Short mmCIF file of C-alpha atoms in Angstrom, two decimals:
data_model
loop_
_atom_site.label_atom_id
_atom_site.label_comp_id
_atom_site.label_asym_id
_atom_site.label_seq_id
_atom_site.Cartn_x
_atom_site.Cartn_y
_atom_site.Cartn_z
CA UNK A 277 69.79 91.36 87.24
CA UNK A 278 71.55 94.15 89.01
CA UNK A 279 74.86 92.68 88.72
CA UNK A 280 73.97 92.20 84.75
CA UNK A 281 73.18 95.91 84.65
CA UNK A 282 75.89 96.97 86.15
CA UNK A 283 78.74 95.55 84.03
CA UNK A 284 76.27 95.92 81.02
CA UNK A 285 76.04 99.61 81.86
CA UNK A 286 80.19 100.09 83.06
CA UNK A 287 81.06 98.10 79.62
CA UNK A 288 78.70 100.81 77.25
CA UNK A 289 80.63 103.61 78.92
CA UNK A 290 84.10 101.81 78.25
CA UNK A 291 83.59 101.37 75.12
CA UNK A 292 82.12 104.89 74.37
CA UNK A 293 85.23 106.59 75.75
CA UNK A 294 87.73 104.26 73.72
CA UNK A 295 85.68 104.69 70.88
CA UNK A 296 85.70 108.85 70.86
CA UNK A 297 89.50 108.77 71.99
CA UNK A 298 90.14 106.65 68.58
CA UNK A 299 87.68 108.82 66.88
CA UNK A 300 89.84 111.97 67.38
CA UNK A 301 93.31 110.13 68.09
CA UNK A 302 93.21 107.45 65.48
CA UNK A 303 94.20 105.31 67.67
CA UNK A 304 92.68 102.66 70.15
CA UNK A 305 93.78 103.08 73.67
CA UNK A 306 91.68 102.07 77.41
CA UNK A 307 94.04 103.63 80.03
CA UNK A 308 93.04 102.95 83.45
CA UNK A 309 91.32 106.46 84.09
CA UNK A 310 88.89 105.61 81.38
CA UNK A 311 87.79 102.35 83.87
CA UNK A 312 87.42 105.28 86.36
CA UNK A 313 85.09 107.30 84.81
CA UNK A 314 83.31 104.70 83.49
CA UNK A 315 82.13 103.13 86.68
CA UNK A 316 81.16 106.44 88.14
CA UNK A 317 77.99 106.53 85.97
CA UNK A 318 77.23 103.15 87.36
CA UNK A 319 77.69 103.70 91.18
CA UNK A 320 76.05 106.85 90.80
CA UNK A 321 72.77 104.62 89.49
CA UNK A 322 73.44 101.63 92.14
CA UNK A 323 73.37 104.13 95.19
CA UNK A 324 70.56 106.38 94.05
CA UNK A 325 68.71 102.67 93.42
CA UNK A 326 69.39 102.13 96.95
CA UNK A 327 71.25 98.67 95.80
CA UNK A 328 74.62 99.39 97.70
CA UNK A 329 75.61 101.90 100.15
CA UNK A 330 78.74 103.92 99.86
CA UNK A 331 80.55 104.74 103.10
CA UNK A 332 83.71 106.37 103.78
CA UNK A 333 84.23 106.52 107.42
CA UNK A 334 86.96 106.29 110.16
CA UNK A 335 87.24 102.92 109.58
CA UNK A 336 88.16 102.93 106.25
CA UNK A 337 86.81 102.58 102.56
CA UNK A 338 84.05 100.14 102.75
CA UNK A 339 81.24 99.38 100.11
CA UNK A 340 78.25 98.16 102.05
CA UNK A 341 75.08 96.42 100.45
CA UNK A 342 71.93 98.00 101.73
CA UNK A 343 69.65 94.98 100.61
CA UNK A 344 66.31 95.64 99.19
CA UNK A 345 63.23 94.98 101.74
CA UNK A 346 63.07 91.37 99.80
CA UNK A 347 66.77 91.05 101.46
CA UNK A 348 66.11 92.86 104.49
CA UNK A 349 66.73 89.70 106.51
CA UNK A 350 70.29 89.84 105.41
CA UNK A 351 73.03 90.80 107.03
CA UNK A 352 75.29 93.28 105.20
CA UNK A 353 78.74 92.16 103.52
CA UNK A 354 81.76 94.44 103.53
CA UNK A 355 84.54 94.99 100.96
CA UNK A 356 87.60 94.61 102.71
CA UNK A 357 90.49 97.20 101.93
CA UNK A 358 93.47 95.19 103.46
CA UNK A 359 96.08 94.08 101.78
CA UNK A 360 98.04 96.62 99.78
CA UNK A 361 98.79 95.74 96.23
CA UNK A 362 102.72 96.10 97.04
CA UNK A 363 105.14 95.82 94.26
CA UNK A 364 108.54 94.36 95.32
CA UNK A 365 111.30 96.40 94.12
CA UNK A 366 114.97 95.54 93.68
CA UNK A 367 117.36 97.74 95.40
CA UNK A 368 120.70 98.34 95.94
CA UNK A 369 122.67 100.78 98.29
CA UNK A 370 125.51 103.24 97.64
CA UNK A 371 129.02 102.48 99.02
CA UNK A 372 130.33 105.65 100.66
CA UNK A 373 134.00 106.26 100.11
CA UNK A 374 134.99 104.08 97.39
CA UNK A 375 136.81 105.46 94.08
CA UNK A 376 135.12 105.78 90.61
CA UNK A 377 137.25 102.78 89.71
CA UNK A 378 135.54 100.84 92.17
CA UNK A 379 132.00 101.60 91.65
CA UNK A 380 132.14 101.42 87.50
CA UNK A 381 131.93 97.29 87.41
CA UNK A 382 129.38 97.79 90.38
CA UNK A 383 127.46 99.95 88.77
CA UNK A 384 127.73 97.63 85.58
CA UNK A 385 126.86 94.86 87.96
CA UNK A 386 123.60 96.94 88.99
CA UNK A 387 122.22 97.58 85.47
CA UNK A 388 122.67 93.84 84.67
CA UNK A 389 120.86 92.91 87.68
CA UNK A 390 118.11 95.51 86.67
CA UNK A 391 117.88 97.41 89.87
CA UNK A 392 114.92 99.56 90.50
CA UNK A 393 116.01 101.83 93.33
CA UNK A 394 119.55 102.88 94.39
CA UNK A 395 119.33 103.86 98.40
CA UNK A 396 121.80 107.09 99.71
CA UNK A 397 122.34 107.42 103.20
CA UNK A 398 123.07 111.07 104.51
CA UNK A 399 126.80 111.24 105.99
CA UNK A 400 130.22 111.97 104.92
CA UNK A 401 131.89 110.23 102.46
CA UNK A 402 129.19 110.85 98.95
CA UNK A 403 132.05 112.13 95.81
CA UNK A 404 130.24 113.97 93.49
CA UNK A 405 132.23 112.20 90.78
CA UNK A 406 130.80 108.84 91.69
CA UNK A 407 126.94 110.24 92.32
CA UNK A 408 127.57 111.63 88.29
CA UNK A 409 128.63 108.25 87.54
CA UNK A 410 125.48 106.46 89.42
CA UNK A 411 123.07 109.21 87.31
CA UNK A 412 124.22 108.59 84.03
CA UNK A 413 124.27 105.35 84.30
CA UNK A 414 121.22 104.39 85.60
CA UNK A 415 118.83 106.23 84.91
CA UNK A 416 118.54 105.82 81.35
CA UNK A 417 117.73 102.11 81.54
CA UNK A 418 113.65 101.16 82.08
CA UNK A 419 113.84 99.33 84.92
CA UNK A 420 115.34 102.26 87.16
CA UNK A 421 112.53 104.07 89.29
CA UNK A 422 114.49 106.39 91.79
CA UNK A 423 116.56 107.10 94.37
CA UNK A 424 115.76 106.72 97.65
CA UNK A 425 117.38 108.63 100.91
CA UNK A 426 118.03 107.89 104.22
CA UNK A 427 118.69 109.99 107.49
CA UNK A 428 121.95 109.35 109.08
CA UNK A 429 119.84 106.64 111.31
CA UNK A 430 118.93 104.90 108.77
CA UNK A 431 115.44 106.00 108.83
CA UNK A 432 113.48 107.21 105.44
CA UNK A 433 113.71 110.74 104.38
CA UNK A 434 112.52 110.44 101.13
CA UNK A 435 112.74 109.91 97.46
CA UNK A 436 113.90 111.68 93.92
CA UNK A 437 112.46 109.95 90.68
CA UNK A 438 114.85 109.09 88.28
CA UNK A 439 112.89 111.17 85.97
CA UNK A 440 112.70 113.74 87.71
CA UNK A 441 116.55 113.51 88.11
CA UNK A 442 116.70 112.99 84.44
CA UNK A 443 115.05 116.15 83.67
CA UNK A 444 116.54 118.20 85.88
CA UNK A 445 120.11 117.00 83.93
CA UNK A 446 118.15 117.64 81.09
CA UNK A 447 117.26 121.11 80.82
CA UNK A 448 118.36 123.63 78.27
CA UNK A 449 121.92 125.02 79.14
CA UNK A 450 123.18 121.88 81.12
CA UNK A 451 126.73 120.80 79.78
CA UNK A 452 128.64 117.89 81.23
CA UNK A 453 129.97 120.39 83.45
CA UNK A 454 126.74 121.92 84.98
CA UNK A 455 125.49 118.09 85.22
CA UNK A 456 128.73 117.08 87.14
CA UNK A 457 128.12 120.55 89.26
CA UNK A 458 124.36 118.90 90.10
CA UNK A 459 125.74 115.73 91.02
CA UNK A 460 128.59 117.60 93.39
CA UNK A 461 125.88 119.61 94.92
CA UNK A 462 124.01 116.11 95.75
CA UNK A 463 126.70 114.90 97.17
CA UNK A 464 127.21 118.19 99.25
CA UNK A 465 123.76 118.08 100.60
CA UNK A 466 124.43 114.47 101.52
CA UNK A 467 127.49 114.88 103.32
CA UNK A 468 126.03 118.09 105.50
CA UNK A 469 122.57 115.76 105.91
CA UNK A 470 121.48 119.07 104.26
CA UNK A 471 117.63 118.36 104.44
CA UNK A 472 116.26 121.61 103.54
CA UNK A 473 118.67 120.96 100.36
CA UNK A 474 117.47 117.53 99.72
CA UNK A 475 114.19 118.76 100.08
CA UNK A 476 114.55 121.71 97.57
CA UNK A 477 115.46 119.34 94.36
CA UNK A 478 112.86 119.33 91.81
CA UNK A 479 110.67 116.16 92.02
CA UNK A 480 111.66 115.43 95.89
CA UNK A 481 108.58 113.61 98.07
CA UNK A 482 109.01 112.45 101.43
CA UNK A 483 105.43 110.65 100.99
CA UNK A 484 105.13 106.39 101.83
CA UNK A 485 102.13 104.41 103.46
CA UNK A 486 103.35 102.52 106.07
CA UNK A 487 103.29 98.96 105.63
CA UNK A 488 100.37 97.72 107.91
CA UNK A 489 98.09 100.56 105.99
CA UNK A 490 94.32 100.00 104.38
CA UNK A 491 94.23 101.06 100.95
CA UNK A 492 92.23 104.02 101.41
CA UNK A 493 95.33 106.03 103.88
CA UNK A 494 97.34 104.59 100.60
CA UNK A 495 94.93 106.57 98.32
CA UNK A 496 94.82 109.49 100.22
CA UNK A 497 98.37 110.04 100.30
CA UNK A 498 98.56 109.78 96.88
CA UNK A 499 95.89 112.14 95.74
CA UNK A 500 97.25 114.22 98.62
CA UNK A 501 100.70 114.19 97.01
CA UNK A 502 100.02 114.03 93.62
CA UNK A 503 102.25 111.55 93.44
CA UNK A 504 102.74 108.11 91.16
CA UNK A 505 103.74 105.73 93.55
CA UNK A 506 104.58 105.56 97.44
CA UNK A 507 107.62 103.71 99.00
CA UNK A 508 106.52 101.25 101.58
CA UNK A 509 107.85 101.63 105.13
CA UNK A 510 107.80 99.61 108.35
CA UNK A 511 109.09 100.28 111.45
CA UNK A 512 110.35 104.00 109.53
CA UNK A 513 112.91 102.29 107.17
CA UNK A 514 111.90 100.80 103.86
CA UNK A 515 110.98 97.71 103.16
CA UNK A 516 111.71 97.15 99.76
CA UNK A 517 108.02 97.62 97.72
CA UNK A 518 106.01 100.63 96.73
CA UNK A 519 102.44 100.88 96.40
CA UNK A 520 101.48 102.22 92.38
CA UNK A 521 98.73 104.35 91.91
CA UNK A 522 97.44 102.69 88.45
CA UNK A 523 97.53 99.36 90.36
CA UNK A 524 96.13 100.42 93.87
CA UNK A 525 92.71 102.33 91.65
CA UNK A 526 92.34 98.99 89.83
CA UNK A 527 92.55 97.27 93.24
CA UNK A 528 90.06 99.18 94.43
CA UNK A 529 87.70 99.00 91.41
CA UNK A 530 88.22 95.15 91.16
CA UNK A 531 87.22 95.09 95.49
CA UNK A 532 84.15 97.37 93.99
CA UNK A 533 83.00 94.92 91.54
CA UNK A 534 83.40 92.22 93.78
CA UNK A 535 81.06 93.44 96.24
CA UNK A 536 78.69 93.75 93.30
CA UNK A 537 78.61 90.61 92.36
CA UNK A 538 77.66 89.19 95.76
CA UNK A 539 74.54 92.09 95.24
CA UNK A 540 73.71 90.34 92.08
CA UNK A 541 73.75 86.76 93.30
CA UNK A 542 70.98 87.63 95.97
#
């Protein structure tokens, strides 16, 4: 019955939020916050019921059936948190030193191959006429996310969305000119290893979650960051996946609901 209540009582909420959105949008849209903030309503009713037990501890995110005193010869069952939801994302790095008539059929080569992330590593050798080239080129298409930098060791620094790239070439006043005179200054920072620089571009994070994480460090980091996604790292380099917010909270919510249907089956 609980279990029956619960998605009963989640699905009446879900509906009543897509329902008022189309009301005053015209138009009929569930986005993943609306999941959210309809299962708060229905946790808040399960723990005051005394039917699970929320606990956030040291250990990590865990939702913990306190059975009823019919149950109370039952041991309690855990929601595991393991096992990151990690996207695999295509990358590609940049090759230092070579002319703009070498890197245009790579670069064509990259968009056909619908790279995701494009990976600078700090050193001499970055031409600002070739980092232009890589911008305009790549991040118009969908399937490019960002770029992602490297120390001089090869170790992860950080990353700059290709939005956030995008709108920075974007803003009122920037000619060809002042958008070759961004990608020059890039490549400036890159060749000093000019962290303070790199770190000063609109839309910079040097966030991640580390590959052997739990999924609550992941979501920490990411409400700590405010950011949409978090490059995966082991060992300090990356290793090729990112963890999305949309998909880690549905994770999360699914690990939820799965804990609540072992309550119900009691």
């Amino acid at each position: 019955m609980a279990i029956v209540l619960s998605v009963g009582g989640f699905l009446v909420c879900l509906i009543a939020i897509a329902t008022t959105r189309a009301l005053s949008r015209q138009k009929l849209e569930i986005k993943s916050s609306d999941a959210i903030t309809a299962v708060m309503p229905v946790l808040v009713w399960l723990v005051a019921s005394g039917r699970i037990n929320l606990k956030v501890g040291a250990d990590g995110f865990q939702v913990t059936q306190a059975i009823k005193s019919a149950y109370s010869g039952s041991a309690p069952q855990t929601v595991g948190v393991a096992d990151l939801p990690v996207d695999r994302v295509v990358g590609a790095s940049r090759q230092i030193k070579s002319p703009l008539s070498e890197v245009k059929p790579r670069v064509d080569l990259l968009v056909k191959n619908r790279v995701q992330v494009l990976v600078f590593t700090m050193g001499t050798g970055h031409q600002g006429e070739v980092v232009d080239y890589y911008f305009r080129t790549l991040i118009p298409h969908p399937s490019f996310r960002f770029f992602l930098i490297n120390s001089q060791d090869g170790k992860y620094f950080g990353v700059i969305p290709a939005q956030s790239v995008q709108d920075l070439l974007s803003q009122e006043g920037a000619n060809d000119s002042r958008k070759g005179a961004l990608a020059a200054q890039f490549a400036g920072f890159l060749n000093d290893s000019d962290k303070a620089g790199i770190r000063a571009i609109p839309g910079f994070s040097d966030a991640s979650v580390d590959a052997h994480a739990d999924k609550l460090a992941a979501l920490r980091e990411l409400n700590k960051e405010n950011v949409a996604f978090l490059p995966v790292i082991k060992n300090g380099q990356f290793d090729n996946g990112i963890v999305d917010r949309q998909r880690l909270v549905t994770s999360v919510l699914v690990d939820i609901y799965d804990g609540l249907a072992d309550v119900g089956t009691k």
